Short mmCIF file of C-alpha atoms in Angstrom, two decimals:
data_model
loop_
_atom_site.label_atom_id
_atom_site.label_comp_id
_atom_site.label_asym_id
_atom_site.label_seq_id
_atom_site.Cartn_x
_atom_site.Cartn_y
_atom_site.Cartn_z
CA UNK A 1 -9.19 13.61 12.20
CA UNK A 2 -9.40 10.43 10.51
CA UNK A 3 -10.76 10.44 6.65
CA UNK A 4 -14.78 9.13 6.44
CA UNK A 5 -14.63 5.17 6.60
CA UNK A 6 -15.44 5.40 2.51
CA UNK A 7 -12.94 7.43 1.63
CA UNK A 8 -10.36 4.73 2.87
CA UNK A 9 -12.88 2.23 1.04
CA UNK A 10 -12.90 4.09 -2.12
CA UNK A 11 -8.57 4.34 -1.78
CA UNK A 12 -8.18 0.67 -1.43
CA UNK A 13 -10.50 0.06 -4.45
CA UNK A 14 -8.72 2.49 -6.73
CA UNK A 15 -5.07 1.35 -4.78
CA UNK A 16 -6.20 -2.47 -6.32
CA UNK A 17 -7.42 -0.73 -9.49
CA UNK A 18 -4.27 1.05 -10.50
CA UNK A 19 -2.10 -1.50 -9.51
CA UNK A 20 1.64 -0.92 -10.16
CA UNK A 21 0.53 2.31 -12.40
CA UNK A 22 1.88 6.03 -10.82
CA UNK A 23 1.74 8.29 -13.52
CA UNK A 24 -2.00 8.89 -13.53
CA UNK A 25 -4.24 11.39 -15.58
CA UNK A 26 -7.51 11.65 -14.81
CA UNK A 27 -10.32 12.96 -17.86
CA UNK A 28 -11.72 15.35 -15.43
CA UNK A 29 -15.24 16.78 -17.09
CA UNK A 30 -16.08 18.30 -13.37
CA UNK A 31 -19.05 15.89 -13.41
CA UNK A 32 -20.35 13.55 -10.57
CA UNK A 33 -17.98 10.75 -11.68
CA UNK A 34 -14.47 12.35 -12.66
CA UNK A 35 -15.39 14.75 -9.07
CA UNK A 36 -15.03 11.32 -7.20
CA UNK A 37 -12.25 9.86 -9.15
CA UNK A 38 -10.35 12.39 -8.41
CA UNK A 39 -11.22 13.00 -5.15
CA UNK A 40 -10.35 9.16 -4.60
CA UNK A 41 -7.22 9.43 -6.28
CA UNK A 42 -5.79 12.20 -4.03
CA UNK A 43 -6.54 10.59 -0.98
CA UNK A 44 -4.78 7.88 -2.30
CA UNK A 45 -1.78 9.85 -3.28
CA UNK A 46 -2.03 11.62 0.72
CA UNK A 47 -2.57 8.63 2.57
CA UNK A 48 -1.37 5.55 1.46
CA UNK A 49 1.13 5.90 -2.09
CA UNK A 50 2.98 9.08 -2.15
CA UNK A 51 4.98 8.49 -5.29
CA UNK A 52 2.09 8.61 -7.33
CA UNK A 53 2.17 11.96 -10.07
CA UNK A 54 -1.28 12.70 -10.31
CA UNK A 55 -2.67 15.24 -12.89
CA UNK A 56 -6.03 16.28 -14.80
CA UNK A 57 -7.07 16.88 -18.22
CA UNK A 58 -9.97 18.97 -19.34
CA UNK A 59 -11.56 19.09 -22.78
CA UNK A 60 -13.33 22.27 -23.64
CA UNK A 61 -15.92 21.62 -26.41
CA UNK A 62 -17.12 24.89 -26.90
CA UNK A 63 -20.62 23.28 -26.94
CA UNK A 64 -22.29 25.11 -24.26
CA UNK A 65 -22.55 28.51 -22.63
CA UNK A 66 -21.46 27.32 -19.51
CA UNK A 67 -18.01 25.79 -20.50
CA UNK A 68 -15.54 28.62 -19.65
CA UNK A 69 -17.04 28.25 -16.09
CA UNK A 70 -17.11 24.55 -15.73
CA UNK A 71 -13.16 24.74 -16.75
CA UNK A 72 -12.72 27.25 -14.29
CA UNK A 73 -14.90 24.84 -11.82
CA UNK A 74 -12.17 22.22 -12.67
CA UNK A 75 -8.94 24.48 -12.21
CA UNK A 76 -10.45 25.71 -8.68
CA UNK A 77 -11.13 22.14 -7.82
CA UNK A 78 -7.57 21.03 -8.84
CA UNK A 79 -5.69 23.59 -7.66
CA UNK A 80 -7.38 23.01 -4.29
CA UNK A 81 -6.04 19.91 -3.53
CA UNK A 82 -2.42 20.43 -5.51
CA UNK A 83 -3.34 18.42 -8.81
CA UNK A 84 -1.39 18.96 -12.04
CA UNK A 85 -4.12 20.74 -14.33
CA UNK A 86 -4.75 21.50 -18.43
CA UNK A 87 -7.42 22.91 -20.10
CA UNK A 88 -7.40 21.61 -23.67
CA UNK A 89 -9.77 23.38 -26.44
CA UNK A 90 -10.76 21.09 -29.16
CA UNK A 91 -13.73 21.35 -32.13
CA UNK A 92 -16.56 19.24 -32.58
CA UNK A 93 -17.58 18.10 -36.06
CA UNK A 94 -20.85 17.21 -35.54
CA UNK A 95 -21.65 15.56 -38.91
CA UNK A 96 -19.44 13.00 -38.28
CA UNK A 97 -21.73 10.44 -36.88
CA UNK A 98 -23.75 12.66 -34.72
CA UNK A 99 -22.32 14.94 -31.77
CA UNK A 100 -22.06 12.19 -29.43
CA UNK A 101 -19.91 10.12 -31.55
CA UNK A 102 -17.87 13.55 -32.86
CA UNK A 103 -17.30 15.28 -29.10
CA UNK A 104 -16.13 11.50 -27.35
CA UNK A 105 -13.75 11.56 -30.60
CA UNK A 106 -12.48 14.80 -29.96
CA UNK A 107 -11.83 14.21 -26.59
CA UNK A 108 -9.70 10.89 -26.81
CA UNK A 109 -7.81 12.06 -30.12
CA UNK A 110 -7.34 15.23 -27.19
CA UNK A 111 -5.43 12.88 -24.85
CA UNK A 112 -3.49 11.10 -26.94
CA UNK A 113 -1.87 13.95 -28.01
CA UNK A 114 -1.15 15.13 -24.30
CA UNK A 115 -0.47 12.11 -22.50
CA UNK A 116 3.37 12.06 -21.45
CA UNK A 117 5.68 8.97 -21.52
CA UNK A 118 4.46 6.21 -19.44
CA UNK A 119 1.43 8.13 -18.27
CA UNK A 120 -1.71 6.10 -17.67
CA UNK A 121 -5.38 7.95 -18.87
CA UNK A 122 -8.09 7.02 -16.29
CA UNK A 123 -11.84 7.72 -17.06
CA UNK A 124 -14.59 7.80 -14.63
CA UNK A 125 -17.15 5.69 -15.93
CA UNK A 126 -19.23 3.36 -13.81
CA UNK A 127 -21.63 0.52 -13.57
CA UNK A 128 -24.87 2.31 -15.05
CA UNK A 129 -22.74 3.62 -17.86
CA UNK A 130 -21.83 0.19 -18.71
CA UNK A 131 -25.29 -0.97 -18.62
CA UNK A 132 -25.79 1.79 -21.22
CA UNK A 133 -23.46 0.90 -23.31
CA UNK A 134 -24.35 -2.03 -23.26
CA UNK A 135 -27.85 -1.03 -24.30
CA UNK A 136 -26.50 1.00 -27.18
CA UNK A 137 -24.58 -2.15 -28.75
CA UNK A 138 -27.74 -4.49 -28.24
CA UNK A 139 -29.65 -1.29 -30.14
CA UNK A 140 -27.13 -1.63 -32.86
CA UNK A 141 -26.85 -5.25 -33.31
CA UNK A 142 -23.54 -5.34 -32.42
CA UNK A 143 -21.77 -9.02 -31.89
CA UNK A 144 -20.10 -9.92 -29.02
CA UNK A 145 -16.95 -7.59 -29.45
CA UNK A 146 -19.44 -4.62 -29.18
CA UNK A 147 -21.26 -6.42 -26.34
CA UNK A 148 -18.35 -6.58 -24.43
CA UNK A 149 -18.95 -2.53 -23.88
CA UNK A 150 -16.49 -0.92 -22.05
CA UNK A 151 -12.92 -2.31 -20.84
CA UNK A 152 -11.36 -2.13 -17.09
CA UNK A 153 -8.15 -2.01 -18.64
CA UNK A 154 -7.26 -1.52 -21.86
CA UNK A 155 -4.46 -0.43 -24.51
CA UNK A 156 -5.98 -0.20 -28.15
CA UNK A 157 -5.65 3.68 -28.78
CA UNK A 158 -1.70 3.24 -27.97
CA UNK A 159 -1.49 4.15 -24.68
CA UNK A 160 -2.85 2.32 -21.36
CA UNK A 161 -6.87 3.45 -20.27
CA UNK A 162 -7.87 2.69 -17.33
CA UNK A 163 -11.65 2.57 -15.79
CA UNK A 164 -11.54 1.87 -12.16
CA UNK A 165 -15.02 2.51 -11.27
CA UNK A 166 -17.14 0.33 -13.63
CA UNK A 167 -17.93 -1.68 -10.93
CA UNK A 168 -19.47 0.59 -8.85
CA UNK A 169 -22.58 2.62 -9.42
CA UNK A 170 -24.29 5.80 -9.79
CA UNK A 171 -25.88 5.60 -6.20
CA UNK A 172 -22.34 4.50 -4.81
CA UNK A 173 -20.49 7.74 -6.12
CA UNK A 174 -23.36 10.26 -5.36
CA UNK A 175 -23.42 8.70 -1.92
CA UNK A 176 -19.38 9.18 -1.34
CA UNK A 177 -19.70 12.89 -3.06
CA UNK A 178 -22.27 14.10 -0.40
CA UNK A 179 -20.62 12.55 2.50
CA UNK A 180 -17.26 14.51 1.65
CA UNK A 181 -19.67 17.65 0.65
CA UNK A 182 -18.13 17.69 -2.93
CA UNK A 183 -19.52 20.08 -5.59
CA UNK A 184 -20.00 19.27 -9.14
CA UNK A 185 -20.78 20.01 -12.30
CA UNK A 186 -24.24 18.88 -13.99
CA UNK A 187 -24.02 19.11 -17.79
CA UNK A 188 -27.49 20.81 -18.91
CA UNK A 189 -27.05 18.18 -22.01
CA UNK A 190 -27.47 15.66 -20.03
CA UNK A 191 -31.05 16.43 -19.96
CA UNK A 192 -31.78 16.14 -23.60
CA UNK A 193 -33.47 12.65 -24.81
CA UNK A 194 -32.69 13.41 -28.18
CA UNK A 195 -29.47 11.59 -27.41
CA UNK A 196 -29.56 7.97 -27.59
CA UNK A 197 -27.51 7.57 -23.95
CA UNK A 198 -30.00 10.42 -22.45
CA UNK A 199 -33.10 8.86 -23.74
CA UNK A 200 -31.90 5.29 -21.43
CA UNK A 201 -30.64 7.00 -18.68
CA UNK A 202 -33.88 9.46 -18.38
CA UNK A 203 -36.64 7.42 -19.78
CA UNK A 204 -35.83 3.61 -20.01
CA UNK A 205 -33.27 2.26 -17.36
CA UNK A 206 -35.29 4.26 -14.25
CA UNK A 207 -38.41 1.12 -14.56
CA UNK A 208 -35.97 -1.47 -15.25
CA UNK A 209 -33.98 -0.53 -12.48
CA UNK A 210 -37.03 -0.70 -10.36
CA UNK A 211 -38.01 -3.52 -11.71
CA UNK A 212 -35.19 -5.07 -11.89
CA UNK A 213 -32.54 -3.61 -9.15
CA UNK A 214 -29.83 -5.08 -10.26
CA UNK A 215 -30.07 -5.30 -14.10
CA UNK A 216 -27.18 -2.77 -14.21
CA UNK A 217 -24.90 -5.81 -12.69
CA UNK A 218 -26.49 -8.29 -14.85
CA UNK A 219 -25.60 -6.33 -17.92
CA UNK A 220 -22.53 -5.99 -16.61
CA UNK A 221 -21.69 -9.55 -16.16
CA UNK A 222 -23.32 -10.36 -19.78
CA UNK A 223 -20.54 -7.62 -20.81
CA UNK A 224 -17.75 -9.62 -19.12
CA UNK A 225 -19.01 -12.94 -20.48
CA UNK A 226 -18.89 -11.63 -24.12
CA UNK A 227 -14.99 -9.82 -23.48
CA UNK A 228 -14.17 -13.72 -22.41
CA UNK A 229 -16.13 -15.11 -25.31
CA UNK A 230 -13.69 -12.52 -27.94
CA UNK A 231 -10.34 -13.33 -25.63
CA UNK A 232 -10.60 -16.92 -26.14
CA UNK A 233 -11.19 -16.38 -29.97
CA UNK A 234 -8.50 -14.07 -29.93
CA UNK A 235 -6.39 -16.42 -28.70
CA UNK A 236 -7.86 -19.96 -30.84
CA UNK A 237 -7.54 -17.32 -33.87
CA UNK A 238 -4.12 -15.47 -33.50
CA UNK A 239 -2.00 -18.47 -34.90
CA UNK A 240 -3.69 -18.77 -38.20
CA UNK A 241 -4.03 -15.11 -38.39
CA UNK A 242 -0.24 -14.62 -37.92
CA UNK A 243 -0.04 -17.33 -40.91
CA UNK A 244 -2.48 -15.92 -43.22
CA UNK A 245 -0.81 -12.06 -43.05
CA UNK A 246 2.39 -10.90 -44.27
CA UNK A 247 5.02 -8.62 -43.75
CA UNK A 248 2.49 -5.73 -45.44
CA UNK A 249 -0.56 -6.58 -43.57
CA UNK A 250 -1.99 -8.33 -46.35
CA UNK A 251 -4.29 -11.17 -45.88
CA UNK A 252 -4.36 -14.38 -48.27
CA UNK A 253 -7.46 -14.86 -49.89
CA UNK A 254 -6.73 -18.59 -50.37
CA UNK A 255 -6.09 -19.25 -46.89
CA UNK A 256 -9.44 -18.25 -45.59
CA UNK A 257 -11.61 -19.39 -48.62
CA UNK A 258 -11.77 -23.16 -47.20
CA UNK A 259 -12.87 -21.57 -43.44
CA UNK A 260 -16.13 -21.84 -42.05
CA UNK A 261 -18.33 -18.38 -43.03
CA UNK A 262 -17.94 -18.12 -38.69
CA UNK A 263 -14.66 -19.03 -39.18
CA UNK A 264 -13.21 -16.31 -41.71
CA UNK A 265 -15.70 -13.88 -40.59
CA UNK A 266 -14.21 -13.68 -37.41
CA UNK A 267 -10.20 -13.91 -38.79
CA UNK A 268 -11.50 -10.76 -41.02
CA UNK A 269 -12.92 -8.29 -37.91
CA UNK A 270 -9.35 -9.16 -36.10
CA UNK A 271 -7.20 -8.55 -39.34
CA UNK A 272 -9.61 -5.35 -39.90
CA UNK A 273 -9.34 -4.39 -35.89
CA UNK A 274 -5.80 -4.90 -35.73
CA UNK A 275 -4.76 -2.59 -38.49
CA UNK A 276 -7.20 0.48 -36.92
CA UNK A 277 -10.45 0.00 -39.06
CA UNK A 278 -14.14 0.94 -37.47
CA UNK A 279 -15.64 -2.86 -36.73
CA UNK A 280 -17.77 -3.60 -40.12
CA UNK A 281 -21.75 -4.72 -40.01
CA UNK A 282 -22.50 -7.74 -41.15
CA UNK A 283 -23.67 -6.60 -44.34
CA UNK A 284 -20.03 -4.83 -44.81
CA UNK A 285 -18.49 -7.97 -44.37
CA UNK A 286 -20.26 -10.03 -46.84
CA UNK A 287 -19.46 -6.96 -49.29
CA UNK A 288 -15.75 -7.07 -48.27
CA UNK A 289 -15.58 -11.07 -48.87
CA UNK A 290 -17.68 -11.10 -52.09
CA UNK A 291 -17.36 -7.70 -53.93
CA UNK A 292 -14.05 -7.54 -53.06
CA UNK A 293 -12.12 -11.18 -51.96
CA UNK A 294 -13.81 -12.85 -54.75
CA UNK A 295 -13.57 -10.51 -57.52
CA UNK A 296 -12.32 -10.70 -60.96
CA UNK A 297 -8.90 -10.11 -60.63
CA UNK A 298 -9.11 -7.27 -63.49
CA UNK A 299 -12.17 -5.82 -61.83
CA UNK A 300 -9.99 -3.29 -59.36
CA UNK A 301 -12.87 -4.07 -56.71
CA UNK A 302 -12.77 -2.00 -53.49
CA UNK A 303 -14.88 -1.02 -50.44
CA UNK A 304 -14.77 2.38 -48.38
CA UNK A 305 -14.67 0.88 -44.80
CA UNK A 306 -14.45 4.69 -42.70
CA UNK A 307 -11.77 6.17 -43.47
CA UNK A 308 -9.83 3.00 -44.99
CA UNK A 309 -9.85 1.17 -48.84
CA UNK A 310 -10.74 -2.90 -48.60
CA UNK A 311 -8.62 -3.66 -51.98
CA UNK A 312 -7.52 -7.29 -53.32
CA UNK A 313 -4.50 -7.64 -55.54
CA UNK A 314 -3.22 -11.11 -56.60
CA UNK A 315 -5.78 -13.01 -53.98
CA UNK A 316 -4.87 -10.81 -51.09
CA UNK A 317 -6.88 -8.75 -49.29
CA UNK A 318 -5.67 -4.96 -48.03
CA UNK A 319 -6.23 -2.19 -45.86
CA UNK A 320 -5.07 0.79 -47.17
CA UNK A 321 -6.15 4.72 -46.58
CA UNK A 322 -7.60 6.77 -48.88
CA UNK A 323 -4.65 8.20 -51.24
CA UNK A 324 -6.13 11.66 -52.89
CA UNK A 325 -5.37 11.53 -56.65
CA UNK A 326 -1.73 12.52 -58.15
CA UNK A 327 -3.02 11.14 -61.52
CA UNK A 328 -2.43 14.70 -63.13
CA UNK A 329 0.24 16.27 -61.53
CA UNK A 330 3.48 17.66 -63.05
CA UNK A 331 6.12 19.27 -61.14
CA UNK A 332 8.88 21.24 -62.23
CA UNK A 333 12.35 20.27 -60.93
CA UNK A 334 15.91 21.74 -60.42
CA UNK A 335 17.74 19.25 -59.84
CA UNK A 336 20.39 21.24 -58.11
CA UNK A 337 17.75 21.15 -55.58
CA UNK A 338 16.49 18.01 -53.42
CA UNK A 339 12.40 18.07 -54.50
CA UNK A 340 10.09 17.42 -51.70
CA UNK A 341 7.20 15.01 -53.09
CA UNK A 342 3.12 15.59 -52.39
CA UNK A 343 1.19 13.92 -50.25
CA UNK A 344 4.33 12.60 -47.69
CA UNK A 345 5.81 10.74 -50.88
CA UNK A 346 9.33 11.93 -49.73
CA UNK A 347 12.24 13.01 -51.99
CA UNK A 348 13.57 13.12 -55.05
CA UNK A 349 17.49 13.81 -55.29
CA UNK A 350 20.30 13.65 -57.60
CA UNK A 351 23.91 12.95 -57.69
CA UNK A 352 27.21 13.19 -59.69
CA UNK A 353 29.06 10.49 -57.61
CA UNK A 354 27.71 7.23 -59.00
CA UNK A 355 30.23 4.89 -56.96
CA UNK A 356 27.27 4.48 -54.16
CA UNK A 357 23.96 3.59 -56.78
CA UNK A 358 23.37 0.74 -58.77
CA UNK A 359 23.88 0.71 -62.03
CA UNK A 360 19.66 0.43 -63.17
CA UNK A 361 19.28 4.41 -61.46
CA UNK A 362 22.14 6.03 -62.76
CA UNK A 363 20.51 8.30 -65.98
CA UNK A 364 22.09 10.47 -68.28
CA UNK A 365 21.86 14.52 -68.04
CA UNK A 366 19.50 16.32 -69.56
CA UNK A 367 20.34 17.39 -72.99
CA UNK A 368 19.88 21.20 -74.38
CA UNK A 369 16.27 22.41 -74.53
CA UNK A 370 15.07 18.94 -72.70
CA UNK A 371 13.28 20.23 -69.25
CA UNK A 372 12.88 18.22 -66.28
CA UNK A 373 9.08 17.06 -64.75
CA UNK A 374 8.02 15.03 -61.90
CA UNK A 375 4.40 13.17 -62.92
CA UNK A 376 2.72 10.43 -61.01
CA UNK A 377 1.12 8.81 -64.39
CA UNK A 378 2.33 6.72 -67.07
CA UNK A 379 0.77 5.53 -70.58
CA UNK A 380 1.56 3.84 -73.30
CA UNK A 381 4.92 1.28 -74.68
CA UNK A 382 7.68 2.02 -72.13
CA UNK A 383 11.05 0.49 -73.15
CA UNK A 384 12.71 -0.77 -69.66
CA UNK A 385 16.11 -1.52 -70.03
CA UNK A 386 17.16 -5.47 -69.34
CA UNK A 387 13.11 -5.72 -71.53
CA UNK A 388 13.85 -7.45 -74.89
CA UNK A 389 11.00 -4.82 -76.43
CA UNK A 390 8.80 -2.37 -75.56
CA UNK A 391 5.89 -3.27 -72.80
CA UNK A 392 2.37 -1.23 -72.12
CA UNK A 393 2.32 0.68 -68.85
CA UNK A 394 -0.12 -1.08 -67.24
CA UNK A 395 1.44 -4.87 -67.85
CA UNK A 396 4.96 -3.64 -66.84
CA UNK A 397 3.57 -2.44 -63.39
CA UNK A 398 1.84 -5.84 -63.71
CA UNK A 399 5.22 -7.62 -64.50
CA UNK A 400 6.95 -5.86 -61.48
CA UNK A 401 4.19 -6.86 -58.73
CA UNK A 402 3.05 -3.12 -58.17
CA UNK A 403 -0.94 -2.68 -57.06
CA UNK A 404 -3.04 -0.80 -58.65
CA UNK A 405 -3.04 1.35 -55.96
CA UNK A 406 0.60 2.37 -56.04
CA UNK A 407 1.16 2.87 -59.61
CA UNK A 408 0.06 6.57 -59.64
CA UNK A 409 2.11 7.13 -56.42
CA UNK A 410 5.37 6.48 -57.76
CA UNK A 411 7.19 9.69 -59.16
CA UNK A 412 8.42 9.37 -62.60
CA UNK A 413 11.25 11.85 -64.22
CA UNK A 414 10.88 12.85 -67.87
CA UNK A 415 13.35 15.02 -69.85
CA UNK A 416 10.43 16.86 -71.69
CA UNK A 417 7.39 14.28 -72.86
CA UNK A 418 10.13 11.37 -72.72
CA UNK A 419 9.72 8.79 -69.54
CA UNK A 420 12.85 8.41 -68.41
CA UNK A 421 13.04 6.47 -64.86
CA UNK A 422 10.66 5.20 -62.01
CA UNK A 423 13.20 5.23 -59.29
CA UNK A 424 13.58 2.66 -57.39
CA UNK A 425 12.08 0.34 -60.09
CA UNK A 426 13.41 0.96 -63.41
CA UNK A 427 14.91 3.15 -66.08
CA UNK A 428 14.05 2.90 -70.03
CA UNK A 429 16.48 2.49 -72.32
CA UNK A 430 16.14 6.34 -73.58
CA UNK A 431 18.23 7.32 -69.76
CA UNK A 432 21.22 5.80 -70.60
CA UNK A 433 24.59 8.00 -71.44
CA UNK A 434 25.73 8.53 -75.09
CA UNK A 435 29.25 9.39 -76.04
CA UNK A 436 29.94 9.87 -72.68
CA UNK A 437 27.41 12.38 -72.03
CA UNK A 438 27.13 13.37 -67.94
CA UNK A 439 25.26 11.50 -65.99
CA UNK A 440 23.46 11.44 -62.25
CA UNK A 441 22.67 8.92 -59.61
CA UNK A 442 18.43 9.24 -59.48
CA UNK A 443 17.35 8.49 -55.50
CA UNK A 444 14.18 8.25 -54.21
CA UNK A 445 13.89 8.45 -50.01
CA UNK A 446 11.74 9.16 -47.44
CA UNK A 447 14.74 11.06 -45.48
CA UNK A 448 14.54 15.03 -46.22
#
């Protein structure tokens, strides 16, 4: 029997969709629009590419009473038609940003951790979820990056996403799902205005779309004219962005201070979006450029940008996480033993052959009743050797170009209260040998 005239229409849109792509795995929720994708997808794979490895991932939130049976809906449905199928459990934090915001989190940080090499993610939404989204950045007073809504084909959460139905709608899929008599899954949430997407889809978009039947494509289209708008700046932009940052990610305040407020706004949301940061308000930027950019250079000025630091040292501009506080730690060490750092630092080592160090790490033994720490925190004169005299902490880190930032992140050795090196940057003049007293080559690496 030959498949229903739009099944074969669905398979040719999804065959131009997915292009060259054959690893595919499908976000399968077992509702109206993953059902189809799927369905789609393997009669693709059955009648037309045969090479293509098709699987499905489900994320169990644990949010309502029904979800062992919807991911038993999904295995049935899978194993049916000889689809690859996992069931991953993940929890839901709903005071970060609201459960809407907290469950879609969950589920992507869920498939990046199971996607396999070269495997492509495809999601199922469509036309009226576009319009939505669209909706939802026009209620936030979003620009025209969040305008853009969602992407046919993108790659910023490191691996390739593809959405091959955004240009069809609601109507389109329900219609294909009945004619192939396909059961799904309909989320009781989905009911519940009190969620911002709910309250458009059940109470606002039904009289525009009567209205208006084909607002959904006209948001669309204002969607693809704003993604065109940000590509073109993208591209006019990436030169001068390349020139401004360096090696660290740093920006140069100087080289942006002269710009247009347009101008450096927009270099700032691509250095911010191109290092991982949540896309600032307007109001955040202004903060960024003139709390922080424009600072005294003494006044350690910094904004908390999600879960990133905006910092400025020496009139540039980073990005940095939040680093938890190793101000007042102090570690005991043996150095027969390699000593693993906090917080990822990596580790501290010693050694009796000095042929392979440089001469500025190689310290002297301990002497009898002097004990060994590890601190994070220095105050006070420190006498560097190669320093004519004596130099306070704090201009010495100065002196060597170290940020704020990283000067209680460095490990420092003392032989009881007595600072002896800060490997990798210097030893004081109370580590070096006497009377040819033993001594060690001090190494600091990130290799355990």
């Amino acid at each position: 029997m030959n498949p229903h005239p739009s099944a074969l229409l669905l398979a040719q849109h999804l065959r131009n969709k997915i292009g060259h792509a054959r690893k595919l795995c499908v976000a399968f929720s077992g509702g109206l629009d993953s059902t189809v994708l799927l369905a789609g997808l393997t009669q693709l794979r059955d009648s037309q590419i045969t090479d293509i490895q098709l699987r499905a991932l489900h994320v169990h939130h644990g949010l309502s009473q029904f979800a062992d049976n919807w991911a038993t809906h999904c295995h049935d449905f899978c194993q049916q038609r000889n689809i690859g199928f996992s069931v991953i459990k993940v929890q839901v934090n709903a005071q970060d940003g609201g459960i809407e915001a907290a469950a879609r989190a969950a589920r992507y940080q869920a498939f990046s951790a199971q996607l396999q090499d070269g495997e492509v993610l495809l999601t199922a939404q469509h036309l009226n979820d576009q319009c939505e989204t669209f909706l939802l950045a026009l209620k936030r007073g979003s620009g025209p990056a969040g305008l853009s809504a969602m992407s046919a084909d993108s790659s910023g959460l490191g691996y390739r996403l593809l959405r091959p139905l955004l240009d069809l709608s609601r109507d389109q899929l329900e219609e294909y799902a009945d004619q192939h008599q396909l059961t799904w899954i309909d989320d009781d949430s989905n009911q519940d205005a009190r969620f911002d997407r709910n309250f458009l889809r059940l109470d606002i978009l039904p009289s525009l779309y009567a209205r208006w039947p084909h607002f959904a494509q006209s948001t669309a289209r204002s969607a693809s004219l704003c993604a065109e708008q940000e590509a073109l700046l993208d591209e006019l932009l990436g030169e001068s962005l390349i020139a401004l940052t360096d090696d660290q990610g740093s920006l140069s305040v100087e080289g942006i201070e002269s710009f247009s407020t347009a101008r450096r706004s927009a270099l700032l949301r691509r250095w911010l979006a191109g290092r991982g940061a949540k896309m600032p308000s307007r109001e955040q930027l202004q903060r960024i450029w003139y709390e922080v950019a424009l600072s005294r250079e003494d006044a350690k000025a910094q904004l908390q940008l999600g879960s990133f630091v905006v910092r400025r040292f020496r009139q540039r501009l980073y990005l940095l996480p939040q680093y938890s506080s190793l101000k007042d730690q102090v570690i005991s060490w043996d150095p027969a033993e390699k000593l693993l750092l906090p917080d990822a630092l990596g580790v501290l080592s010693v050694y009796s052959d000095l042929a392979d160090g440089g001469e500025n790490f190689i310290i002297r033994q301990p002497r009898a009743g002097e004990t060994i720490t590890v601190r994070f925190h220095a105050s006070g004169m420190i006498e560097k050797v190669g320093r004519d005299r004596a130099r306070q902490a704090k201009k010495l880190w100065s002196e060597l170009g170290v940020p704020p930032w990283q000067r209680d992140r460095i490990p420092l050795v003392y032989y009881n209260e007595q600072l002896i090196a800060a490997p990798g940057w210097f030893i004081t003049r109370q580590a070096l040998a006497e009377n040819n007293e033993g001594q060690w080559r001090l190494v600091w690496s990130f290799a355990q």
